[in-house]
Short mmCIF file of C-alpha atoms in Angstrom, two decimals:
data_model
loop_
_atom_site.label_atom_id
_atom_site.label_comp_id
_atom_site.label_asym_id
_atom_site.label_seq_id
_atom_site.Cartn_x
_atom_site.Cartn_y
_atom_site.Cartn_z
CA MET M 1 21.11 56.74 38.53
CA LYS M 2 20.47 59.58 41.13
CA GLY M 3 23.05 60.22 44.02
CA LYS M 4 23.21 57.55 46.82
CA LEU M 5 20.36 58.45 49.49
CA HIS M 6 21.21 55.68 52.16
CA SER M 7 18.25 53.92 53.48
CA SER M 8 19.98 53.40 56.55
CA HIS M 9 18.85 56.90 57.80
CA PHE M 10 15.28 56.11 57.17
CA SER M 11 15.88 53.01 58.74
CA VAL M 12 16.97 54.76 62.07
CA SER M 13 14.54 57.46 61.88
CA VAL M 14 11.77 54.96 61.65
CA GLY M 15 13.44 52.87 64.36
CA LYS M 16 13.52 55.60 66.77
CA ALA M 17 9.86 56.47 66.28
CA VAL M 18 8.99 52.89 66.60
CA ALA M 19 10.75 53.02 70.13
CA THR M 20 8.53 56.06 70.88
CA ILE M 21 5.38 54.30 70.34
CA THR M 22 6.69 51.45 72.52
CA PHE M 23 6.82 54.56 75.03
CA ALA M 24 10.03 53.33 76.52
CA VAL M 25 11.00 55.14 80.20
CA HIS M 26 13.45 57.75 80.24
CA SER M 27 14.70 57.55 83.76
CA ALA M 28 16.08 60.88 83.72
CA LEU M 29 12.61 62.64 82.88
CA SER M 30 10.26 60.11 84.69
CA SER M 31 12.41 60.91 88.00
CA ALA M 32 10.63 64.23 88.27
CA ALA M 33 7.52 63.70 86.00
CA ILE M 34 3.96 63.67 87.89
CA THR M 35 2.21 60.17 87.37
CA ILE M 36 -1.32 59.67 86.53
CA GLU M 37 -1.92 58.25 90.32
CA GLN M 38 -0.06 61.29 91.79
CA ALA M 39 -2.24 63.76 89.41
CA GLN M 40 -5.58 61.96 90.81
CA LEU M 41 -4.89 62.24 94.39
CA MET M 42 -3.61 65.79 94.53
CA ALA M 43 -6.46 66.86 92.45
CA VAL M 44 -9.09 64.99 95.02
CA SER M 45 -7.00 66.22 98.45
CA ASN M 46 -6.90 69.90 96.87
CA ASP M 47 -10.78 69.68 95.56
CA SER M 48 -12.98 71.76 97.87
CA GLY M 49 -16.40 70.21 96.36
CA ILE M 50 -15.76 66.91 98.19
CA ALA M 51 -15.15 68.49 101.54
CA GLN M 52 -18.12 70.61 100.71
CA PHE M 53 -20.36 67.55 100.55
CA GLN M 54 -18.81 65.97 103.50
CA ASP M 55 -19.40 69.17 105.99
CA LYS M 56 -22.89 69.26 104.32
CA SER M 57 -23.48 65.55 105.54
CA LYS M 58 -22.27 66.14 108.98
CA ALA M 59 -24.43 69.36 109.27
CA ALA M 60 -27.41 67.20 108.40
CA SER M 61 -26.34 64.33 111.06
CA TYR M 62 -26.48 66.94 113.76
CA GLU M 63 -29.66 68.51 112.86
CA ALA M 64 -31.19 65.15 112.52
CA VAL M 65 -30.44 64.55 116.24
CA ALA M 66 -31.83 67.94 117.33
CA MET M 67 -34.78 67.13 114.99
CA GLY M 68 -35.78 64.06 116.68
CA GLN M 69 -36.15 65.59 120.41
CA LEU M 70 -39.19 66.85 121.95
CA PRO M 71 -39.66 70.89 121.82
CA ASP M 72 -38.60 72.60 124.81
CA PRO M 73 -41.11 73.15 127.55
CA ILE M 74 -42.85 76.12 128.12
CA LEU M 75 -42.53 77.82 131.56
CA ILE M 76 -45.77 79.77 132.73
CA VAL M 77 -45.49 82.14 135.33
CA GLY M 78 -48.27 84.98 136.22
CA ALA M 79 -50.35 86.92 138.39
CA GLN M 80 -54.02 86.07 137.96
CA ASN M 81 -57.44 88.01 139.21
CA ILE M 82 -55.57 90.91 140.99
CA PRO M 83 -58.25 93.69 141.89
CA THR M 84 -57.77 96.87 140.17
CA ASP M 85 -59.23 99.15 142.75
CA THR M 86 -56.48 98.48 145.23
CA PHE M 87 -54.04 95.76 143.75
CA GLN M 88 -54.23 93.77 147.20
CA PHE M 89 -53.09 89.98 146.47
CA ASP M 90 -55.00 88.76 149.50
CA GLN M 91 -58.34 90.85 148.76
CA GLU M 92 -60.17 88.50 146.69
CA PRO M 93 -60.24 84.49 147.06
CA MET M 94 -59.53 83.83 143.30
CA SER M 95 -56.37 85.92 143.28
CA GLN M 96 -53.18 83.90 142.71
CA ILE M 97 -49.54 83.92 141.63
CA LYS M 98 -49.53 81.08 138.69
CA VAL M 99 -46.55 79.12 137.85
CA GLY M 100 -46.88 76.40 135.52
CA ILE M 101 -45.06 73.96 132.61
CA LYS M 102 -46.36 73.48 129.35
CA GLN M 103 -45.09 70.26 126.71
CA MET M 104 -46.06 69.80 123.46
CA PHE M 105 -45.90 66.75 121.42
CA PRO M 106 -45.89 66.52 117.60
CA GLN M 107 -48.01 64.70 115.64
CA GLY M 108 -48.02 60.66 115.57
CA ASP M 109 -44.22 59.55 114.86
CA THR M 110 -42.95 62.77 113.29
CA LEU M 111 -39.97 63.23 115.56
CA SER M 112 -38.33 59.81 114.48
CA LEU M 113 -39.45 60.26 110.72
CA ARG M 114 -37.75 63.59 110.61
CA GLU M 115 -34.53 62.37 112.60
CA ASN M 116 -34.42 59.54 109.50
CA LYS M 117 -34.99 61.72 106.79
CA LEU M 118 -32.05 63.63 107.84
CA ASN M 119 -30.15 60.98 108.39
CA THR M 120 -30.84 59.52 105.03
CA GLN M 121 -30.16 62.80 103.75
CA ALA M 122 -26.75 62.81 105.39
CA SER M 123 -25.88 59.50 103.95
CA SER M 124 -26.78 60.66 100.37
CA LEU M 125 -24.82 63.73 100.79
CA GLU M 126 -21.64 61.36 101.60
CA ASP M 127 -22.62 59.44 98.36
CA LYS M 128 -22.52 62.58 96.84
CA ALA M 129 -19.01 63.26 97.62
CA GLN M 130 -17.69 59.91 96.42
CA ALA M 131 -19.50 60.51 93.32
CA ARG M 132 -17.49 63.47 92.97
CA TYR M 133 -14.02 61.82 93.82
CA LEU M 134 -15.10 59.50 91.07
CA THR M 135 -15.88 62.22 88.53
CA ILE M 136 -13.02 64.16 89.18
CA SER M 137 -10.48 60.81 89.33
CA ARG M 138 -11.59 60.50 85.90
CA GLN M 139 -11.30 64.04 84.42
CA VAL M 140 -7.84 64.11 85.84
CA ARG M 141 -6.99 60.79 84.40
CA ASN M 142 -8.30 61.80 81.06
CA ILE M 143 -6.60 65.35 81.08
CA TRP M 144 -3.33 63.74 82.08
CA LEU M 145 -3.47 61.05 78.99
CA GLU M 146 -4.21 63.79 76.85
CA ILE M 147 -1.13 65.50 77.96
CA PHE M 148 0.92 62.32 77.56
CA TYR M 149 -0.44 61.79 74.15
CA TRP M 150 0.41 65.32 72.88
CA GLU M 151 3.82 65.23 74.35
CA GLN M 152 4.27 61.81 72.41
CA ALA M 153 3.09 63.22 69.50
CA SER M 154 5.55 66.44 69.95
CA GLN M 155 8.37 63.97 70.23
CA ILE M 156 7.47 62.06 67.17
CA LEU M 157 7.28 65.04 64.98
CA ASN M 158 10.32 66.20 66.44
CA GLN M 159 12.58 62.85 65.63
CA ASP M 160 11.20 63.29 62.18
CA GLN M 161 12.08 66.72 61.74
CA ALA M 162 15.68 65.53 61.72
CA LEU M 163 15.11 63.08 58.86
CA PHE M 164 12.95 65.72 56.45
CA GLN M 165 16.15 68.09 57.13
CA GLN M 166 18.34 65.14 55.87
CA LEU M 167 16.01 64.82 53.07
CA LEU M 168 16.00 68.55 52.23
CA GLU M 169 20.08 68.45 52.01
CA VAL M 170 20.30 65.66 50.08
CA THR M 171 18.01 66.97 47.53
CA ARG M 172 19.50 70.28 47.62
CA SER M 173 23.06 68.15 46.81
CA LEU M 174 21.42 66.27 44.20
CA TYR M 175 19.82 69.40 42.60
CA SER M 176 23.21 71.24 42.74
CA VAL M 177 24.75 68.60 40.44
CA GLY M 178 21.44 68.49 38.22
CA ASN M 179 19.94 64.97 39.33
CA VAL M 180 16.81 66.24 40.43
CA LYS M 181 14.53 69.27 39.57
CA GLN M 182 14.03 72.36 41.88
CA GLN M 183 10.17 71.40 42.46
CA ASP M 184 11.64 68.52 44.56
CA VAL M 185 13.81 71.09 46.59
CA LEU M 186 10.96 72.99 47.07
CA ARG M 187 8.54 70.00 48.27
CA ALA M 188 11.04 69.35 50.59
CA GLU M 189 11.63 72.62 52.35
CA LEU M 190 7.64 73.26 52.22
CA GLU M 191 7.45 69.62 54.05
CA LEU M 192 9.67 70.84 56.46
CA SER M 193 7.99 74.11 57.08
CA ARG M 194 4.67 72.18 57.50
CA LEU M 195 6.30 69.72 59.77
CA HIS M 196 7.75 72.52 62.03
CA GLU M 197 3.87 73.73 62.04
CA ARG M 198 2.66 70.45 63.25
CA VAL M 199 5.17 70.52 66.08
CA ILE M 200 4.04 74.24 67.26
CA LYS M 201 0.20 72.96 67.42
CA ALA M 202 1.32 69.56 69.14
CA ASN M 203 3.12 71.77 71.80
CA ARG M 204 -0.13 74.35 72.11
CA ARG M 205 -2.32 71.36 72.77
CA SER M 206 0.06 69.73 75.36
CA GLU M 207 -0.11 73.45 76.79
CA THR M 208 -3.52 74.03 76.90
CA GLN M 209 -4.04 70.68 78.43
CA ARG M 210 -1.53 71.35 81.16
CA ALA M 211 -3.34 74.66 81.96
CA LEU M 212 -6.79 72.64 82.28
CA LEU M 213 -4.63 70.05 84.79
CA SER M 214 -3.28 72.95 86.65
CA ARG M 215 -6.65 73.59 87.86
CA TRP M 216 -6.61 70.63 89.94
CA VAL M 217 -2.91 69.90 90.93
CA GLY M 218 -1.63 73.70 90.50
CA GLY M 219 1.58 74.57 89.02
CA VAL M 220 3.35 71.51 88.67
CA ALA M 221 1.28 70.59 85.72
CA ILE M 222 2.64 73.41 83.99
CA ASP M 223 6.30 73.14 84.99
CA GLU M 224 7.30 69.50 85.54
CA PRO M 225 8.27 67.38 82.30
CA TRP M 226 6.01 64.40 81.40
CA SER M 227 6.24 60.62 82.01
CA GLN M 228 7.43 59.24 78.99
CA SER M 229 5.98 55.62 79.96
CA LEU M 230 2.65 54.33 79.09
CA PRO M 231 0.56 54.07 82.69
CA ILE M 232 -1.33 50.70 83.42
CA LEU M 233 -5.00 51.10 83.98
CA ARG M 234 -6.66 47.54 83.97
CA THR M 235 -10.05 47.07 83.30
CA PRO M 236 -12.30 46.58 86.18
CA LYS M 237 -13.27 43.33 87.73
CA LEU M 238 -16.95 42.10 87.97
CA ASP M 239 -16.89 39.06 90.12
CA SER M 240 -16.46 36.08 87.48
CA VAL M 241 -17.63 38.25 84.48
CA ASN M 242 -15.39 39.54 82.13
CA ILE M 243 -16.58 42.87 81.28
CA LEU M 244 -15.78 42.87 77.67
CA ASP M 245 -18.13 40.03 77.16
CA PHE M 246 -20.87 42.63 77.35
CA ALA M 247 -19.74 44.21 74.12
CA LYS M 248 -19.93 40.89 72.21
CA ALA M 249 -23.02 39.94 70.46
CA LYS M 250 -23.74 36.09 70.57
CA ARG M 251 -23.35 36.16 66.86
CA GLU M 252 -19.91 37.12 67.85
CA GLY M 253 -19.19 34.38 70.21
CA GLY M 254 -20.65 36.54 73.18
CA LYS M 255 -22.38 35.04 76.35
CA PHE M 256 -25.03 37.66 76.52
CA SER M 257 -27.99 38.79 74.37
CA PRO M 258 -28.28 42.58 74.03
CA GLN M 259 -31.11 42.44 76.91
CA GLN M 260 -28.92 40.34 79.08
CA ALA M 261 -26.03 42.65 78.85
CA GLN M 262 -28.32 45.45 79.76
CA GLN M 263 -29.77 43.78 82.68
CA GLU M 264 -26.08 42.55 83.97
CA ILE M 265 -24.68 46.17 83.20
CA ALA M 266 -27.75 47.40 85.54
CA LYS M 267 -27.22 45.31 88.26
CA PHE M 268 -23.55 45.98 88.61
CA LEU M 269 -24.36 49.63 88.23
CA GLN M 270 -26.54 49.59 91.12
CA THR M 271 -23.43 50.16 93.74
CA HIS M 272 -22.38 53.32 91.72
CA PRO M 273 -22.29 56.18 94.56
CA THR M 274 -24.66 58.32 91.82
CA LEU M 275 -27.59 56.00 91.96
CA ILE M 276 -27.13 54.95 95.65
CA ASP M 277 -27.77 58.60 96.25
CA LEU M 278 -30.59 58.79 93.97
CA GLU M 279 -32.01 55.67 95.70
CA LYS M 280 -31.61 57.57 99.09
CA GLN M 281 -33.34 60.45 97.76
CA VAL M 282 -35.94 58.44 96.94
CA ASN M 283 -36.00 57.18 100.64
CA VAL M 284 -36.22 60.62 101.47
CA ALA M 285 -39.09 61.55 99.34
CA ASP M 286 -40.89 58.22 101.19
CA HIS M 287 -40.19 59.91 104.63
CA GLU M 288 -41.69 62.85 103.36
CA ILE M 289 -44.81 61.13 102.35
CA ARG M 290 -45.05 59.33 105.99
CA ILE M 291 -44.17 62.86 107.55
CA SER M 292 -47.08 64.31 105.38
CA GLU M 293 -49.22 61.51 106.62
CA GLN M 294 -48.73 62.52 110.20
CA ARG M 295 -50.80 65.22 109.72
CA TYR M 296 -53.91 63.60 109.87
CA LYS M 297 -53.04 62.92 113.39
CA PRO M 298 -53.64 65.61 116.37
CA THR M 299 -50.80 67.18 118.01
CA TRP M 300 -51.16 66.78 121.88
CA GLY M 301 -50.11 69.53 124.66
CA VAL M 302 -49.91 68.68 128.67
CA GLU M 303 -49.77 71.87 130.88
CA LEU M 304 -49.84 71.34 134.60
CA ASN M 305 -50.10 74.70 136.87
CA TYR M 306 -49.71 75.42 140.35
CA GLY M 307 -51.37 78.63 142.18
CA TYR M 308 -50.71 80.37 145.18
CA ARG M 309 -53.39 82.44 147.33
CA ASP M 310 -52.96 84.55 150.14
CA GLY M 311 -55.37 85.79 152.54
CA GLU M 312 -58.22 84.24 154.51
CA ASN M 313 -61.24 82.40 154.30
CA ASN M 314 -64.79 84.15 155.78
CA ASP M 315 -64.34 81.34 158.60
CA GLY M 316 -60.60 82.72 159.12
CA SER M 317 -58.81 79.79 157.69
CA ASP M 318 -55.87 80.33 155.36
CA ARG M 319 -57.22 80.08 151.47
CA SER M 320 -55.81 76.74 149.71
CA ASP M 321 -53.55 76.95 146.95
CA PHE M 322 -54.90 75.53 143.26
CA VAL M 323 -53.32 72.92 141.33
CA SER M 324 -54.51 72.59 137.43
CA ALA M 325 -53.90 69.98 134.93
CA MET M 326 -54.89 70.22 131.09
CA VAL M 327 -54.77 68.52 127.87
CA ASN M 328 -54.70 70.18 124.07
CA VAL M 329 -55.43 68.68 121.08
CA SER M 330 -55.28 69.80 117.75
CA LEU M 331 -58.38 68.84 115.66
CA PRO M 332 -57.42 68.38 111.89
CA LEU M 333 -60.95 69.02 110.56
CA PHE M 334 -59.68 70.59 107.26
CA ALA M 335 -57.77 67.06 105.84
CA ASN M 336 -59.29 67.67 102.14
CA THR M 337 -57.53 71.05 101.71
CA ARG M 338 -54.82 70.65 103.60
CA GLN M 339 -53.53 67.35 104.74
CA ASP M 340 -54.85 65.55 101.36
CA LYS M 341 -53.13 67.78 99.39
CA SER M 342 -49.79 67.86 101.53
CA VAL M 343 -49.94 63.71 101.27
CA GLN M 344 -50.60 63.74 97.45
CA SER M 345 -47.71 66.75 96.82
CA ALA M 346 -45.09 64.04 98.84
CA VAL M 347 -46.49 61.17 96.67
CA HIS M 348 -45.69 63.21 93.47
CA ARG M 349 -42.25 63.96 94.63
CA LYS M 350 -41.58 60.59 95.31
CA GLU M 351 -42.60 59.16 91.98
CA ALA M 352 -40.75 62.43 90.16
CA GLN M 353 -37.36 60.88 92.19
CA LYS M 354 -38.23 57.20 91.13
CA ASN M 355 -38.40 58.48 87.50
CA ILE M 356 -34.92 60.42 88.08
CA HIS M 357 -33.20 57.25 89.21
CA GLN M 358 -34.31 55.00 86.44
CA ASP M 359 -33.48 57.67 83.82
CA MET M 360 -29.79 57.78 85.35
CA LEU M 361 -30.00 54.01 85.53
CA ARG M 362 -30.60 53.92 81.78
CA LYS M 363 -28.19 56.72 81.07
CA MET M 364 -25.68 55.07 82.71
CA VAL M 365 -26.21 51.63 81.03
CA GLY M 366 -26.31 53.18 77.57
CA GLU M 367 -23.05 54.79 78.21
CA VAL M 368 -21.13 51.74 79.36
CA GLN M 369 -22.37 49.85 76.14
CA THR M 370 -20.91 52.74 74.22
CA ILE M 371 -17.82 53.05 76.12
CA LEU M 372 -17.52 48.81 75.88
CA ARG M 373 -18.19 48.92 71.90
CA ARG M 374 -15.45 51.53 71.67
CA LEU M 375 -12.99 49.63 73.45
CA GLN M 376 -13.76 46.45 71.48
CA GLN M 377 -12.95 48.46 68.39
CA THR M 378 -10.17 50.00 69.67
CA GLU M 379 -8.45 46.88 71.00
CA GLU M 380 -9.16 45.40 67.16
CA GLN M 381 -7.44 48.43 65.63
CA LEU M 382 -4.57 48.31 68.05
CA ALA M 383 -4.01 44.61 67.22
CA LEU M 384 -4.24 45.51 63.28
CA PHE M 385 -1.65 48.46 63.89
CA ASP M 386 0.62 45.86 65.68
CA GLU M 387 0.63 43.02 63.41
CA GLU M 388 0.19 44.80 59.84
CA ILE M 389 0.19 48.67 59.53
CA LEU M 390 3.15 49.81 61.18
CA THR M 391 5.15 47.55 59.67
CA LYS M 392 3.86 47.69 56.09
CA ALA M 393 3.42 51.50 56.48
CA SER M 394 7.21 51.48 57.16
CA LEU M 395 8.39 49.12 54.49
CA HIS M 396 6.20 51.02 52.00
CA ALA M 397 8.09 53.99 52.91
CA GLU M 398 11.27 52.29 52.75
CA ALA M 399 10.54 51.14 49.12
CA SER M 400 9.53 54.29 47.79
CA LEU M 401 12.84 55.92 49.03
CA ASN M 402 14.66 52.82 47.35
CA ALA M 403 12.63 53.34 44.27
CA TYR M 404 13.25 57.40 44.00
CA GLN M 405 16.87 56.37 44.37
CA ALA M 406 16.85 54.12 41.44
CA ASP M 407 14.68 56.74 39.26
CA ALA M 408 11.61 54.50 39.46
CA ALA M 409 9.27 57.15 41.62
CA ASP M 410 9.59 60.71 42.14
CA PHE M 411 10.12 62.77 45.39
CA SER M 412 6.19 63.53 45.84
CA ALA M 413 6.07 59.56 46.41
CA VAL M 414 8.54 59.56 48.96
CA MET M 415 7.20 62.27 50.70
CA ARG M 416 3.58 60.88 50.52
CA ALA M 417 4.78 57.28 52.06
CA PHE M 418 6.80 59.02 54.41
CA ILE M 419 3.88 61.40 55.53
CA SER M 420 1.35 58.55 55.65
CA GLU M 421 3.65 56.54 57.75
CA GLN M 422 4.08 59.16 60.19
CA GLY M 423 0.17 60.04 60.41
CA ASP M 424 -0.13 56.02 61.32
CA ARG M 425 2.48 56.35 64.09
CA LEU M 426 0.54 59.21 65.36
CA ASP M 427 -2.60 57.34 64.88
CA TYR M 428 -1.14 54.57 66.89
CA ALA M 429 -0.44 56.68 69.72
CA ARG M 430 -3.96 58.26 69.72
CA LEU M 431 -5.56 54.71 69.90
CA GLN M 432 -3.26 53.84 72.79
CA THR M 433 -4.26 56.65 74.89
CA THR M 434 -8.26 56.44 73.65
CA ARG M 435 -7.87 52.86 75.05
CA LEU M 436 -6.46 54.02 78.37
CA GLN M 437 -9.22 56.71 78.52
CA LEU M 438 -12.10 54.40 77.79
CA ILE M 439 -10.41 51.96 80.55
CA SER M 440 -10.58 55.08 83.04
CA ALA M 441 -14.55 55.36 82.15
CA LEU M 442 -15.03 52.08 82.77
CA ARG M 443 -13.47 52.32 86.29
CA PHE M 444 -15.29 55.39 86.79
CA TYR M 445 -18.73 53.20 86.22
CA PHE M 446 -17.40 50.36 88.18
CA PRO M 447 -14.87 51.60 90.77
CA THR M 448 -13.22 48.41 92.45
CA SER M 449 -13.59 50.04 95.80
CA LEU M 450 -14.74 53.17 97.44
CA ALA M 451 -12.16 55.85 98.82
CA ASP M 452 -11.84 56.72 102.59
CA LEU M 453 -12.68 60.21 102.12
CA SER M 454 -12.06 60.83 105.59
CA GLN M 455 -8.20 60.43 105.01
CA LEU M 456 -7.67 63.15 102.16
CA HIS M 457 -5.91 66.01 103.44
CA HIS M 458 -4.56 68.68 101.49
CA SER M 459 -1.13 68.14 103.07
CA ASP M 460 -1.05 65.23 100.88
CA SER M 461 -1.19 67.44 97.46
CA TYR M 462 1.62 69.56 99.18
CA LEU M 463 3.92 66.79 99.75
CA ILE M 464 3.51 65.50 96.28
CA GLN M 465 4.40 68.86 94.88
CA SER M 466 7.47 69.05 97.13
CA ASN M 467 8.54 65.82 96.18
CA LEU M 468 8.38 66.51 92.48
CA MET M 469 10.29 69.41 92.93
CA SER M 470 13.05 67.90 94.89
CA SER M 471 13.30 65.22 92.32
CA GLN M 472 13.54 67.84 89.44
CA GLY M 473 16.32 69.73 91.21
CA GLU M 474 18.30 66.26 91.62
CA SER M 475 17.46 65.22 88.19
CA ARG M 476 19.13 68.69 86.83
#
């Protein structure tokens, strides 16, 4: 019989690991930790891209007002028919001082169409801002969750180091009395070193993700401790439809056929800012067609002139002044080489925009279906871990330890069982993180409501950072 290696030590370590997997809240850290909601708010508040689209939208709105106005009238002032021999204004009867005004009128409904086109572009830019808001929110949530996973993985590995160290000390003790071989001691030392290396890798991955997040939220991503509680992200609600039903085939008890699922997903995606933006780009192209069609119509101009004359007529009477009114009309004589080609060009641009919209819709439907299928599989895996794998892996590791103590198994079997159990706990943590990242992706495609971007201010980010710093100082 080998020296007694108490299984209670192993049970305690496994219990700690299970507690880690459940992500219990550590209040001392959580009080200063940046939450996933705070990270998201700081990121969108700091992003200049959203402000850029908003400024461009305002610029287009102002330009729309300007483009809807008539061109400025033209003032005409001049002297006509002045004799060059004497330059006397009253010498010739046709000499006059001319003052006039000229107003041009663009072709057809060009002004109103240009105004509507620019207003549509302004609205499209607002949709681009909303789409960027959703994109940044998704990216930041995913990075935050990646940091969360690697922090949890590091904590799991650090906790296991205590058990590995204990196994090494007991193995050395047994080797000193001749109960085990030197090979067992070397294997325990090797596995402890490998565990140290995995801890370094986990810390490096966490630091890498923190550096990525710092682009959006600043130094708090690097300096602050991380939350130890698993965030709550719920799948979006789509009227009375359970979004997960789209992932189930009818043979699996689902409500929708593949074609029906695609149609339903496409219907709900129509309100996504990206697709609304592309739909408005189609409307912009339609306005361009109508503007091109106005070129078949003439440009009109109205001119009114007053001519002042000096001097007397032959009968001694004063010379009368002149008033003239003219209308200018352009003649679109070359329609087959100019107007026709302009309209055809605009029509093809509209068709291209429609194809872009349809392509994006198909792409988004496919991505949503992939996410839903992955989420369904992840939920099934998590259920299997909860119901069987974690418990059985723990029991197997403990049984291997008991068998080793009873000379019924070698030390390698104990290490393999424990390393396998450790891998299962890490896989479970990864699945929990993946599940939340998939839900985060669904929230990108199906936002429950659109943000009021006018309320975003950089001061929100600074306020959160200062609160985090003060909370960290109090916890210390």
